[in-house]
Short mmCIF file of C-alpha atoms in Angstrom, two decimals:
data_model
loop_
_atom_site.label_atom_id
_atom_site.label_comp_id
_atom_site.label_asym_id
_atom_site.label_seq_id
_atom_site.Cartn_x
_atom_site.Cartn_y
_atom_site.Cartn_z
CA UNK A 1 -119.58 122.99 121.23
CA UNK A 2 -121.87 124.69 118.69
CA UNK A 3 -120.82 127.55 116.43
CA UNK A 4 -120.86 130.96 118.04
CA UNK A 5 -120.41 134.17 116.02
CA UNK A 6 -120.02 137.81 116.87
CA UNK A 7 -123.09 139.68 115.69
CA UNK A 8 -122.24 143.29 114.96
CA UNK A 9 -125.87 144.31 115.46
CA UNK A 10 -126.02 143.19 119.08
CA UNK A 11 -122.31 143.61 119.86
CA UNK A 12 -122.30 140.10 121.35
CA UNK A 13 -121.16 136.56 120.48
CA UNK A 14 -124.29 134.56 119.83
CA UNK A 15 -124.96 130.91 119.15
CA UNK A 16 -125.57 130.42 115.47
CA UNK A 17 -128.65 128.41 114.36
CA UNK A 18 -129.86 128.53 110.71
CA UNK A 19 -133.31 129.96 110.04
CA UNK A 20 -134.05 126.93 107.94
CA UNK A 21 -132.61 123.72 109.45
CA UNK A 22 -129.64 122.40 107.38
CA UNK A 23 -129.40 125.50 105.19
CA UNK A 24 -127.55 128.80 105.39
CA UNK A 25 -128.19 131.89 103.31
CA UNK A 26 -125.15 134.15 103.31
CA UNK A 27 -124.60 137.46 101.49
CA UNK A 28 -121.22 139.07 101.31
CA UNK A 29 -120.69 142.55 99.75
CA UNK A 30 -118.56 142.13 96.66
CA UNK A 31 -116.55 144.64 94.58
CA UNK A 32 -117.25 147.97 93.07
CA UNK A 33 -114.87 147.38 90.17
CA UNK A 34 -113.51 150.92 89.64
CA UNK A 35 -109.85 149.77 89.85
CA UNK A 36 -107.59 146.82 90.61
CA UNK A 37 -108.16 144.71 93.74
CA UNK A 38 -105.83 145.22 96.68
CA UNK A 39 -105.09 143.23 99.80
CA UNK A 40 -107.75 144.97 101.81
CA UNK A 41 -110.39 144.02 99.31
CA UNK A 42 -109.65 140.32 99.30
CA UNK A 43 -109.38 139.92 103.11
CA UNK A 44 -113.15 140.15 103.34
CA UNK A 45 -113.68 137.40 100.71
CA UNK A 46 -111.06 135.10 102.28
CA UNK A 47 -112.68 135.57 105.78
CA UNK A 48 -116.16 134.61 104.60
CA UNK A 49 -114.74 131.82 102.40
CA UNK A 50 -113.37 130.27 105.60
CA UNK A 51 -116.77 130.68 107.30
CA UNK A 52 -118.47 129.04 104.37
CA UNK A 53 -116.08 126.12 104.36
CA UNK A 54 -116.62 125.57 108.08
CA UNK A 55 -120.37 125.70 107.73
CA UNK A 56 -120.23 123.22 104.89
CA UNK A 57 -117.88 120.88 106.75
CA UNK A 58 -120.47 121.02 109.57
CA UNK A 59 -122.98 119.56 107.16
CA UNK A 60 -124.87 122.70 106.19
CA UNK A 61 -125.86 123.65 102.65
CA UNK A 62 -124.67 127.22 102.03
CA UNK A 63 -126.18 129.50 99.43
CA UNK A 64 -123.36 132.08 99.10
CA UNK A 65 -124.25 135.30 97.26
CA UNK A 66 -121.59 137.89 96.38
CA UNK A 67 -122.72 140.92 94.34
CA UNK A 68 -120.89 143.11 91.83
CA UNK A 69 -121.69 146.81 92.08
CA UNK A 70 -121.09 147.46 88.35
CA UNK A 71 -122.85 150.91 88.25
CA UNK A 72 -121.67 153.56 90.62
CA UNK A 73 -120.67 157.25 90.72
CA UNK A 74 -116.98 156.27 91.04
CA UNK A 75 -117.11 153.92 88.08
CA UNK A 76 -118.58 156.66 85.87
CA UNK A 77 -115.92 159.14 87.04
CA UNK A 78 -112.94 156.70 86.63
CA UNK A 79 -114.21 155.54 83.23
CA UNK A 80 -114.60 159.14 81.98
CA UNK A 81 -111.06 159.96 83.17
CA UNK A 82 -109.72 156.88 81.28
CA UNK A 83 -111.77 157.66 78.14
CA UNK A 84 -113.55 154.38 78.47
CA UNK A 85 -117.18 153.25 78.32
CA UNK A 86 -118.27 152.87 81.95
CA UNK A 87 -119.47 149.32 81.33
CA UNK A 88 -116.21 148.20 79.74
CA UNK A 89 -114.27 149.82 82.59
CA UNK A 90 -116.38 147.99 85.20
CA UNK A 91 -116.05 144.65 83.41
CA UNK A 92 -112.33 144.94 83.04
CA UNK A 93 -111.81 145.31 86.73
CA UNK A 94 -114.49 142.81 87.59
CA UNK A 95 -112.33 140.25 85.75
CA UNK A 96 -109.31 141.32 87.88
CA UNK A 97 -111.28 140.80 91.04
CA UNK A 98 -112.46 137.38 89.88
CA UNK A 99 -108.81 136.44 89.04
CA UNK A 100 -107.67 137.55 92.49
CA UNK A 101 -110.32 135.50 94.24
CA UNK A 102 -109.47 132.46 92.12
CA UNK A 103 -105.79 132.82 92.73
CA UNK A 104 -106.33 133.04 96.50
CA UNK A 105 -108.53 129.92 96.57
CA UNK A 106 -111.85 131.64 97.29
CA UNK A 107 -114.66 129.31 96.35
CA UNK A 108 -116.98 130.58 93.53
CA UNK A 109 -120.15 132.06 94.91
CA UNK A 110 -123.39 130.19 94.38
CA UNK A 111 -124.47 133.20 92.44
CA UNK A 112 -122.68 136.51 91.72
CA UNK A 113 -125.31 138.97 90.58
CA UNK A 114 -124.52 142.30 88.95
CA UNK A 115 -126.48 145.36 89.98
CA UNK A 116 -127.22 146.33 86.38
CA UNK A 117 -129.09 142.99 85.90
CA UNK A 118 -131.53 143.65 88.74
CA UNK A 119 -133.09 147.06 88.02
CA UNK A 120 -136.72 145.66 87.94
CA UNK A 121 -136.28 144.26 91.45
CA UNK A 122 -134.93 147.67 92.58
CA UNK A 123 -137.92 149.50 91.15
CA UNK A 124 -140.29 147.03 92.85
CA UNK A 125 -138.56 147.65 96.16
CA UNK A 126 -138.87 151.43 95.85
CA UNK A 127 -142.56 151.05 95.03
CA UNK A 128 -143.03 149.09 98.22
CA UNK A 129 -141.25 151.78 100.22
CA UNK A 130 -143.30 154.60 98.68
CA UNK A 131 -146.52 152.75 99.33
CA UNK A 132 -145.57 152.29 102.98
CA UNK A 133 -144.63 155.93 103.44
CA UNK A 134 -140.94 155.38 103.73
CA UNK A 135 -139.76 156.91 100.47
CA UNK A 136 -140.61 159.89 98.30
CA UNK A 137 -139.75 161.37 94.94
CA UNK A 138 -137.91 164.70 95.12
CA UNK A 139 -140.05 167.67 94.17
CA UNK A 140 -137.19 169.51 92.42
CA UNK A 141 -137.57 167.68 89.13
CA UNK A 142 -134.30 165.83 89.58
CA UNK A 143 -135.81 162.37 89.22
CA UNK A 144 -134.18 161.39 92.60
CA UNK A 145 -136.05 159.20 95.05
CA UNK A 146 -135.08 159.21 98.73
CA UNK A 147 -135.56 157.02 101.81
CA UNK A 148 -137.27 159.04 104.55
CA UNK A 149 -135.09 158.28 107.57
CA UNK A 150 -137.48 159.95 110.04
CA UNK A 151 -140.30 157.63 108.91
CA UNK A 152 -138.35 154.68 110.27
CA UNK A 153 -137.77 155.02 114.04
CA UNK A 154 -135.31 152.15 114.11
CA UNK A 155 -132.90 153.88 111.77
CA UNK A 156 -129.43 153.72 113.41
CA UNK A 157 -130.07 150.45 115.27
CA UNK A 158 -127.33 148.50 113.45
CA UNK A 159 -124.55 151.00 114.34
CA UNK A 160 -126.15 152.16 117.60
CA UNK A 161 -126.43 155.79 116.55
CA UNK A 162 -129.10 158.49 117.23
CA UNK A 163 -130.41 160.08 114.03
CA UNK A 164 -129.81 163.60 115.31
CA UNK A 165 -126.10 162.77 115.82
CA UNK A 166 -125.54 161.58 112.26
CA UNK A 167 -123.88 163.57 109.48
CA UNK A 168 -125.90 164.49 106.40
CA UNK A 169 -125.96 161.90 103.62
CA UNK A 170 -123.56 162.93 100.81
CA UNK A 171 -124.83 160.58 98.06
CA UNK A 172 -127.00 163.15 96.24
CA UNK A 173 -127.85 166.87 95.99
CA UNK A 174 -129.61 167.75 99.24
CA UNK A 175 -131.99 170.29 97.79
CA UNK A 176 -134.65 167.73 97.02
CA UNK A 177 -134.44 166.12 100.46
CA UNK A 178 -136.84 166.46 103.44
CA UNK A 179 -133.99 165.71 105.80
CA UNK A 180 -130.31 166.06 104.93
CA UNK A 181 -129.81 162.47 106.25
CA UNK A 182 -132.26 161.00 103.76
CA UNK A 183 -130.33 158.78 101.37
CA UNK A 184 -130.85 158.12 97.68
CA UNK A 185 -132.74 155.06 96.49
CA UNK A 186 -132.77 156.24 92.89
CA UNK A 187 -130.63 158.92 91.18
CA UNK A 188 -132.15 160.83 88.28
CA UNK A 189 -129.93 161.27 85.21
CA UNK A 190 -127.76 164.33 85.32
CA UNK A 191 -126.37 166.43 82.42
CA UNK A 192 -123.22 164.99 80.95
CA UNK A 193 -123.77 161.47 82.18
CA UNK A 194 -123.76 158.65 79.65
CA UNK A 195 -127.20 157.81 78.26
CA UNK A 196 -126.32 154.04 78.69
CA UNK A 197 -126.04 154.56 82.47
CA UNK A 198 -129.73 155.08 82.98
CA UNK A 199 -132.94 153.10 83.01
CA UNK A 200 -136.65 154.15 82.60
CA UNK A 201 -138.69 154.28 85.83
CA UNK A 202 -141.98 155.89 86.94
CA UNK A 203 -139.78 158.71 88.37
CA UNK A 204 -137.84 159.24 85.13
CA UNK A 205 -134.58 157.89 83.77
CA UNK A 206 -131.77 157.28 86.18
CA UNK A 207 -129.71 154.68 87.99
CA UNK A 208 -129.93 152.97 91.40
CA UNK A 209 -128.42 154.11 94.65
CA UNK A 210 -125.74 151.93 96.07
CA UNK A 211 -127.62 150.75 99.14
CA UNK A 212 -130.74 149.86 97.19
CA UNK A 213 -128.79 147.49 94.93
CA UNK A 214 -127.78 145.08 97.64
CA UNK A 215 -131.24 144.96 99.23
CA UNK A 216 -132.85 144.14 95.89
CA UNK A 217 -130.36 141.40 95.04
CA UNK A 218 -130.60 139.91 98.53
CA UNK A 219 -134.39 139.66 98.17
CA UNK A 220 -134.05 138.08 94.76
CA UNK A 221 -131.73 135.26 95.85
CA UNK A 222 -132.12 134.85 99.59
CA UNK A 223 -135.66 136.01 100.23
CA UNK A 224 -137.01 138.37 102.89
CA UNK A 225 -135.01 136.84 105.72
CA UNK A 226 -131.64 135.18 105.66
CA UNK A 227 -128.87 134.08 108.04
CA UNK A 228 -125.67 136.03 107.57
CA UNK A 229 -124.70 139.33 106.03
CA UNK A 230 -120.92 139.93 105.86
CA UNK A 231 -118.55 142.63 104.72
CA UNK A 232 -115.75 144.95 105.75
CA UNK A 233 -115.99 147.06 108.86
CA UNK A 234 -116.00 150.22 106.72
CA UNK A 235 -119.35 149.25 105.23
CA UNK A 236 -121.32 149.23 108.53
CA UNK A 237 -122.25 152.86 108.01
CA UNK A 238 -123.84 154.11 105.94
CA UNK A 239 -124.06 151.16 103.63
CA UNK A 240 -125.26 148.34 105.86
CA UNK A 241 -127.25 150.63 108.12
CA UNK A 242 -129.14 151.81 105.07
CA UNK A 243 -129.61 148.33 103.61
CA UNK A 244 -131.22 147.14 106.82
CA UNK A 245 -133.43 150.19 107.22
CA UNK A 246 -134.85 150.08 103.74
CA UNK A 247 -135.39 146.32 103.70
CA UNK A 248 -137.04 146.18 107.09
CA UNK A 249 -139.10 149.28 106.24
CA UNK A 250 -140.35 147.36 103.21
CA UNK A 251 -141.46 144.49 105.44
CA UNK A 252 -138.51 142.08 105.26
CA UNK A 253 -136.83 140.57 108.26
CA UNK A 254 -133.47 140.82 106.48
CA UNK A 255 -130.19 139.58 108.11
CA UNK A 256 -130.20 137.44 111.33
CA UNK A 257 -126.42 137.91 111.86
CA UNK A 258 -124.15 140.70 110.85
CA UNK A 259 -120.41 139.91 110.59
CA UNK A 260 -117.72 142.47 109.86
CA UNK A 261 -114.06 141.92 109.28
CA UNK A 262 -111.41 144.52 110.24
CA UNK A 263 -108.95 146.27 107.94
CA UNK A 264 -105.57 145.50 106.55
CA UNK A 265 -103.43 148.37 107.67
CA UNK A 266 -100.06 149.94 106.67
CA UNK A 267 -98.35 152.01 109.28
CA UNK A 268 -101.55 151.96 111.25
CA UNK A 269 -103.68 153.36 108.39
CA UNK A 270 -106.47 151.46 106.66
CA UNK A 271 -105.45 150.24 103.22
CA UNK A 272 -107.38 152.41 100.78
CA UNK A 273 -107.05 153.73 97.27
CA UNK A 274 -107.92 157.22 98.52
CA UNK A 275 -104.91 157.08 100.91
CA UNK A 276 -102.58 155.75 98.24
CA UNK A 277 -101.33 152.96 100.40
CA UNK A 278 -102.68 149.98 98.54
CA UNK A 279 -100.97 146.71 97.69
CA UNK A 280 -102.42 145.42 94.47
CA UNK A 281 -103.03 141.69 94.22
CA UNK A 282 -101.59 141.39 90.68
CA UNK A 283 -98.39 143.08 91.89
CA UNK A 284 -98.13 140.96 95.08
CA UNK A 285 -98.61 137.67 93.18
CA UNK A 286 -95.54 138.44 91.04
CA UNK A 287 -93.31 138.16 94.13
CA UNK A 288 -95.32 136.01 96.61
CA UNK A 289 -97.05 132.66 96.46
CA UNK A 290 -100.82 133.06 96.52
CA UNK A 291 -101.15 130.42 99.22
CA UNK A 292 -98.82 132.41 101.43
CA UNK A 293 -100.93 135.54 100.97
CA UNK A 294 -103.95 133.49 102.01
CA UNK A 295 -102.11 132.13 105.04
CA UNK A 296 -101.27 135.63 106.03
CA UNK A 297 -104.90 136.77 105.71
CA UNK A 298 -106.23 133.91 107.88
CA UNK A 299 -103.45 134.07 110.46
CA UNK A 300 -105.12 136.91 112.36
CA UNK A 301 -108.63 136.95 113.83
CA UNK A 302 -111.07 138.45 111.40
CA UNK A 303 -112.18 141.06 113.92
CA UNK A 304 -108.68 142.45 114.46
CA UNK A 305 -106.73 144.52 112.02
CA UNK A 306 -103.77 142.98 110.14
CA UNK A 307 -100.74 145.20 109.95
CA UNK A 308 -98.90 144.72 106.60
CA UNK A 309 -95.18 144.45 106.27
CA UNK A 310 -92.76 142.37 104.21
CA UNK A 311 -91.63 140.76 107.45
CA UNK A 312 -95.23 139.51 108.03
CA UNK A 313 -95.13 137.84 104.58
CA UNK A 314 -91.79 136.22 105.37
CA UNK A 315 -93.21 134.87 108.66
CA UNK A 316 -96.28 133.58 106.83
CA UNK A 317 -94.05 131.82 104.21
CA UNK A 318 -92.01 130.16 106.96
CA UNK A 319 -95.07 129.08 108.94
CA UNK A 320 -97.01 127.70 105.96
CA UNK A 321 -93.88 125.93 104.63
CA UNK A 322 -93.68 123.95 107.85
CA UNK A 323 -97.20 122.67 107.45
CA UNK A 324 -96.80 122.16 103.69
CA UNK A 325 -93.51 120.36 104.19
CA UNK A 326 -95.00 117.99 106.77
CA UNK A 327 -97.97 117.17 104.46
CA UNK A 328 -95.67 116.45 101.46
CA UNK A 329 -93.16 114.39 103.48
CA UNK A 330 -95.91 112.37 105.07
CA UNK A 331 -97.58 111.75 101.69
CA UNK A 332 -94.28 110.65 100.24
CA UNK A 333 -93.60 108.30 103.13
CA UNK A 334 -97.11 106.78 102.99
CA UNK A 335 -97.22 106.61 99.18
CA UNK A 336 -100.30 108.76 98.98
CA UNK A 337 -101.79 111.97 100.43
CA UNK A 338 -104.93 110.06 101.24
CA UNK A 339 -108.09 111.90 102.08
CA UNK A 340 -108.67 114.73 104.57
CA UNK A 341 -110.16 113.17 107.68
CA UNK A 342 -111.75 114.81 110.74
CA UNK A 343 -110.34 117.96 112.12
CA UNK A 344 -108.76 117.80 115.55
CA UNK A 345 -111.19 118.48 118.41
CA UNK A 346 -109.22 121.52 119.53
CA UNK A 347 -109.34 122.88 115.95
CA UNK A 348 -113.12 122.49 115.86
CA UNK A 349 -113.44 124.23 119.27
CA UNK A 350 -111.34 127.15 117.99
CA UNK A 351 -113.42 127.56 114.80
CA UNK A 352 -116.74 127.31 116.74
CA UNK A 353 -115.46 130.12 118.97
CA UNK A 354 -116.18 132.97 116.45
CA UNK A 355 -113.77 131.60 113.81
CA UNK A 356 -110.64 131.80 116.01
CA UNK A 357 -108.28 131.02 113.12
CA UNK A 358 -105.07 131.90 115.04
CA UNK A 359 -105.87 129.25 117.66
CA UNK A 360 -106.94 126.86 114.88
CA UNK A 361 -103.62 127.30 113.09
CA UNK A 362 -101.75 126.75 116.39
CA UNK A 363 -103.54 123.39 116.69
CA UNK A 364 -102.43 122.39 113.21
CA UNK A 365 -98.83 123.31 113.86
CA UNK A 366 -98.85 121.24 117.13
CA UNK A 367 -100.41 118.30 115.18
CA UNK A 368 -97.77 118.60 112.44
CA UNK A 369 -95.01 118.49 115.04
CA UNK A 370 -96.50 115.23 116.42
CA UNK A 371 -96.64 113.99 112.78
CA UNK A 372 -92.97 114.79 112.24
CA UNK A 373 -92.12 112.80 115.40
CA UNK A 374 -94.11 109.90 114.04
CA UNK A 375 -92.35 110.23 110.70
CA UNK A 376 -88.93 110.17 112.39
CA UNK A 377 -89.92 107.08 114.46
CA UNK A 378 -91.33 105.21 111.41
CA UNK A 379 -94.78 105.01 113.02
CA UNK A 380 -96.88 104.98 109.89
CA UNK A 381 -100.24 104.50 111.66
CA UNK A 382 -99.75 107.63 113.77
CA UNK A 383 -98.39 109.43 110.76
CA UNK A 384 -101.45 108.65 108.72
CA UNK A 385 -103.81 109.96 111.46
CA UNK A 386 -101.91 113.18 111.88
CA UNK A 387 -101.74 113.74 108.15
CA UNK A 388 -105.53 113.38 107.82
CA UNK A 389 -106.05 115.81 110.77
CA UNK A 390 -103.69 118.40 109.31
CA UNK A 391 -105.13 118.18 105.84
CA UNK A 392 -108.66 118.44 107.18
CA UNK A 393 -107.85 121.62 109.08
CA UNK A 394 -105.95 123.07 106.14
CA UNK A 395 -108.92 122.33 103.91
CA UNK A 396 -111.27 124.33 106.11
CA UNK A 397 -108.78 127.24 105.95
CA UNK A 398 -108.40 126.83 102.20
CA UNK A 399 -104.70 125.93 102.54
CA UNK A 400 -104.49 122.20 101.72
CA UNK A 401 -101.50 121.84 99.39
CA UNK A 402 -103.15 118.84 97.65
CA UNK A 403 -106.42 120.75 96.95
CA UNK A 404 -107.46 123.24 94.23
CA UNK A 405 -105.98 125.67 93.35
CA UNK A 406 -102.68 125.02 95.08
CA UNK A 407 -102.05 121.64 93.50
CA UNK A 408 -102.46 123.18 90.03
CA UNK A 409 -100.28 126.12 90.95
CA UNK A 410 -97.57 123.81 92.31
CA UNK A 411 -97.64 121.77 89.17
CA UNK A 412 -96.09 124.70 87.30
CA UNK A 413 -92.97 124.38 89.37
CA UNK A 414 -92.78 120.53 89.32
CA UNK A 415 -90.38 120.49 86.40
CA UNK A 416 -87.89 122.72 88.13
CA UNK A 417 -88.16 120.74 91.38
CA UNK A 418 -87.71 117.47 89.55
CA UNK A 419 -84.54 118.81 87.97
CA UNK A 420 -83.28 119.98 91.35
CA UNK A 421 -84.11 116.61 92.77
CA UNK A 422 -81.86 114.87 90.28
CA UNK A 423 -78.95 117.21 91.15
CA UNK A 424 -79.40 116.87 94.87
CA UNK A 425 -79.75 113.10 94.81
CA UNK A 426 -76.45 112.90 92.95
CA UNK A 427 -74.80 114.82 95.80
CA UNK A 428 -76.57 112.62 98.37
CA UNK A 429 -75.14 109.55 96.67
CA UNK A 430 -71.61 111.13 96.98
CA UNK A 431 -72.32 111.73 100.62
CA UNK A 432 -73.55 108.21 101.22
CA UNK A 433 -70.49 106.79 99.56
CA UNK A 434 -68.19 108.98 101.62
CA UNK A 435 -69.93 107.90 104.88
CA UNK A 436 -69.64 104.28 103.84
CA UNK A 437 -65.88 104.78 103.40
CA UNK A 438 -65.80 106.59 106.71
CA UNK A 439 -64.69 109.75 105.00
CA UNK A 440 -66.76 111.99 107.25
CA UNK A 441 -65.00 115.20 106.23
CA UNK A 442 -66.19 114.78 102.62
CA UNK A 443 -69.70 113.78 103.78
CA UNK A 444 -69.91 116.84 105.96
CA UNK A 445 -68.66 118.98 103.17
CA UNK A 446 -71.44 117.82 100.87
CA UNK A 447 -74.01 118.47 103.57
CA UNK A 448 -72.66 121.96 104.22
CA UNK A 449 -72.62 122.91 100.55
CA UNK A 450 -76.20 121.90 100.15
CA UNK A 451 -77.11 123.80 103.30
CA UNK A 452 -75.43 126.96 101.88
CA UNK A 453 -77.71 126.54 98.87
CA UNK A 454 -80.81 126.41 101.06
CA UNK A 455 -81.22 122.65 101.02
CA UNK A 456 -81.55 120.78 104.35
CA UNK A 457 -80.63 117.13 104.64
CA UNK A 458 -82.69 114.90 106.86
CA UNK A 459 -81.40 111.44 107.81
CA UNK A 460 -84.31 109.03 108.27
CA UNK A 461 -84.49 105.26 108.95
CA UNK A 462 -85.20 104.81 105.25
CA UNK A 463 -82.26 106.96 104.09
CA UNK A 464 -81.43 110.61 103.51
CA UNK A 465 -84.01 112.99 102.04
CA UNK A 466 -83.90 116.68 101.28
CA UNK A 467 -86.18 119.70 101.81
CA UNK A 468 -85.80 123.33 100.99
CA UNK A 469 -84.98 125.45 104.00
CA UNK A 470 -88.22 126.50 105.71
CA UNK A 471 -90.15 123.42 104.69
CA UNK A 472 -88.98 121.31 107.55
#
């Protein structure tokens, strides 16, 4: 089976074939660093990280571009409220986003361009649109430049909307617009705005519109046509609709596939700063393992919403601990974690079916159960095969406990676990001595006291071993 992905533009699952054989160009909308990252922000990056890993495991070379919108109305407003320079405010929270991505095992982008570093490309794109009759400078002296939506008959094709049914664009003062739905390509400097938040252009000093930024950066790094554009469902309109319209109006083919992930919700509402129902990543990482947060984010299909609750995190911890426990026990038995091998056929079929990660995880749990049976039976050959399969699948999902960054994060707790191991093994020696003396009451008492402490004893052909409850 070949990879099939749901294309938001057509509303259908289509067979994926790269525009250039062996290579994939992928652009994913990155952060507007006005504040700290929350779980809804990082879901998108984890989703497309899994897609990238699957493409690369399939032998494709992926150029992954993730932008930073480091100049924006909201950044200027938030910085002013905080009494900070806008650029310092943006950079502070950009670092928080980067730390969140790193903590959750998101691979670094091939390139991560900032909007402020690509103003020349933006000016060139506006020039092309003006020359083609799809953009105009406002006649009110504001310095604004707008995209003329009525000049582009295909406007609305991404989101399947009729122009006359759309609401007016709210990204700039409408007085200089020919049509209220025209959107800003360039925003002239307004009174009271920082002088540092503007650049000189043929239309006067100002700053770029949000939609223009992405199109310009895409053209710079991926060229006029590329394979995949990804982002959250909330970006489809107006952001992605406007990106596509301005790029195609300028003569570019733009994205071949559009992929959109659904929201993380709380009590049925989208997680959003404006709603005040956000779960900040720095806060969550103080009480939950990062790998468990990632497991939770990949446990649902990317096109369905994830409902947040503490129960869902507890379930994710339990489920991941089973896979992690099997991998660690198998590695201990075999003397090495070995290398990740081929993924199970059923896992590959699930991933090729529009990244069906819930089905893929079910395959890994089934494979781990077979591995546990092999471990109990002392069948090292079967154990090695299942270990390679499980590690390969976990690697695709970014969850392999022996891979970066989980191995480094785990090393921080190695000292505590080693100390616990010394204490538990002393109790196991007491239990073994009691059993040898046929003092089963004492042996059972040792086992029960360890169980009360959350430690489960497993009797194997090679002797007793222990795991923390939930790891078995």
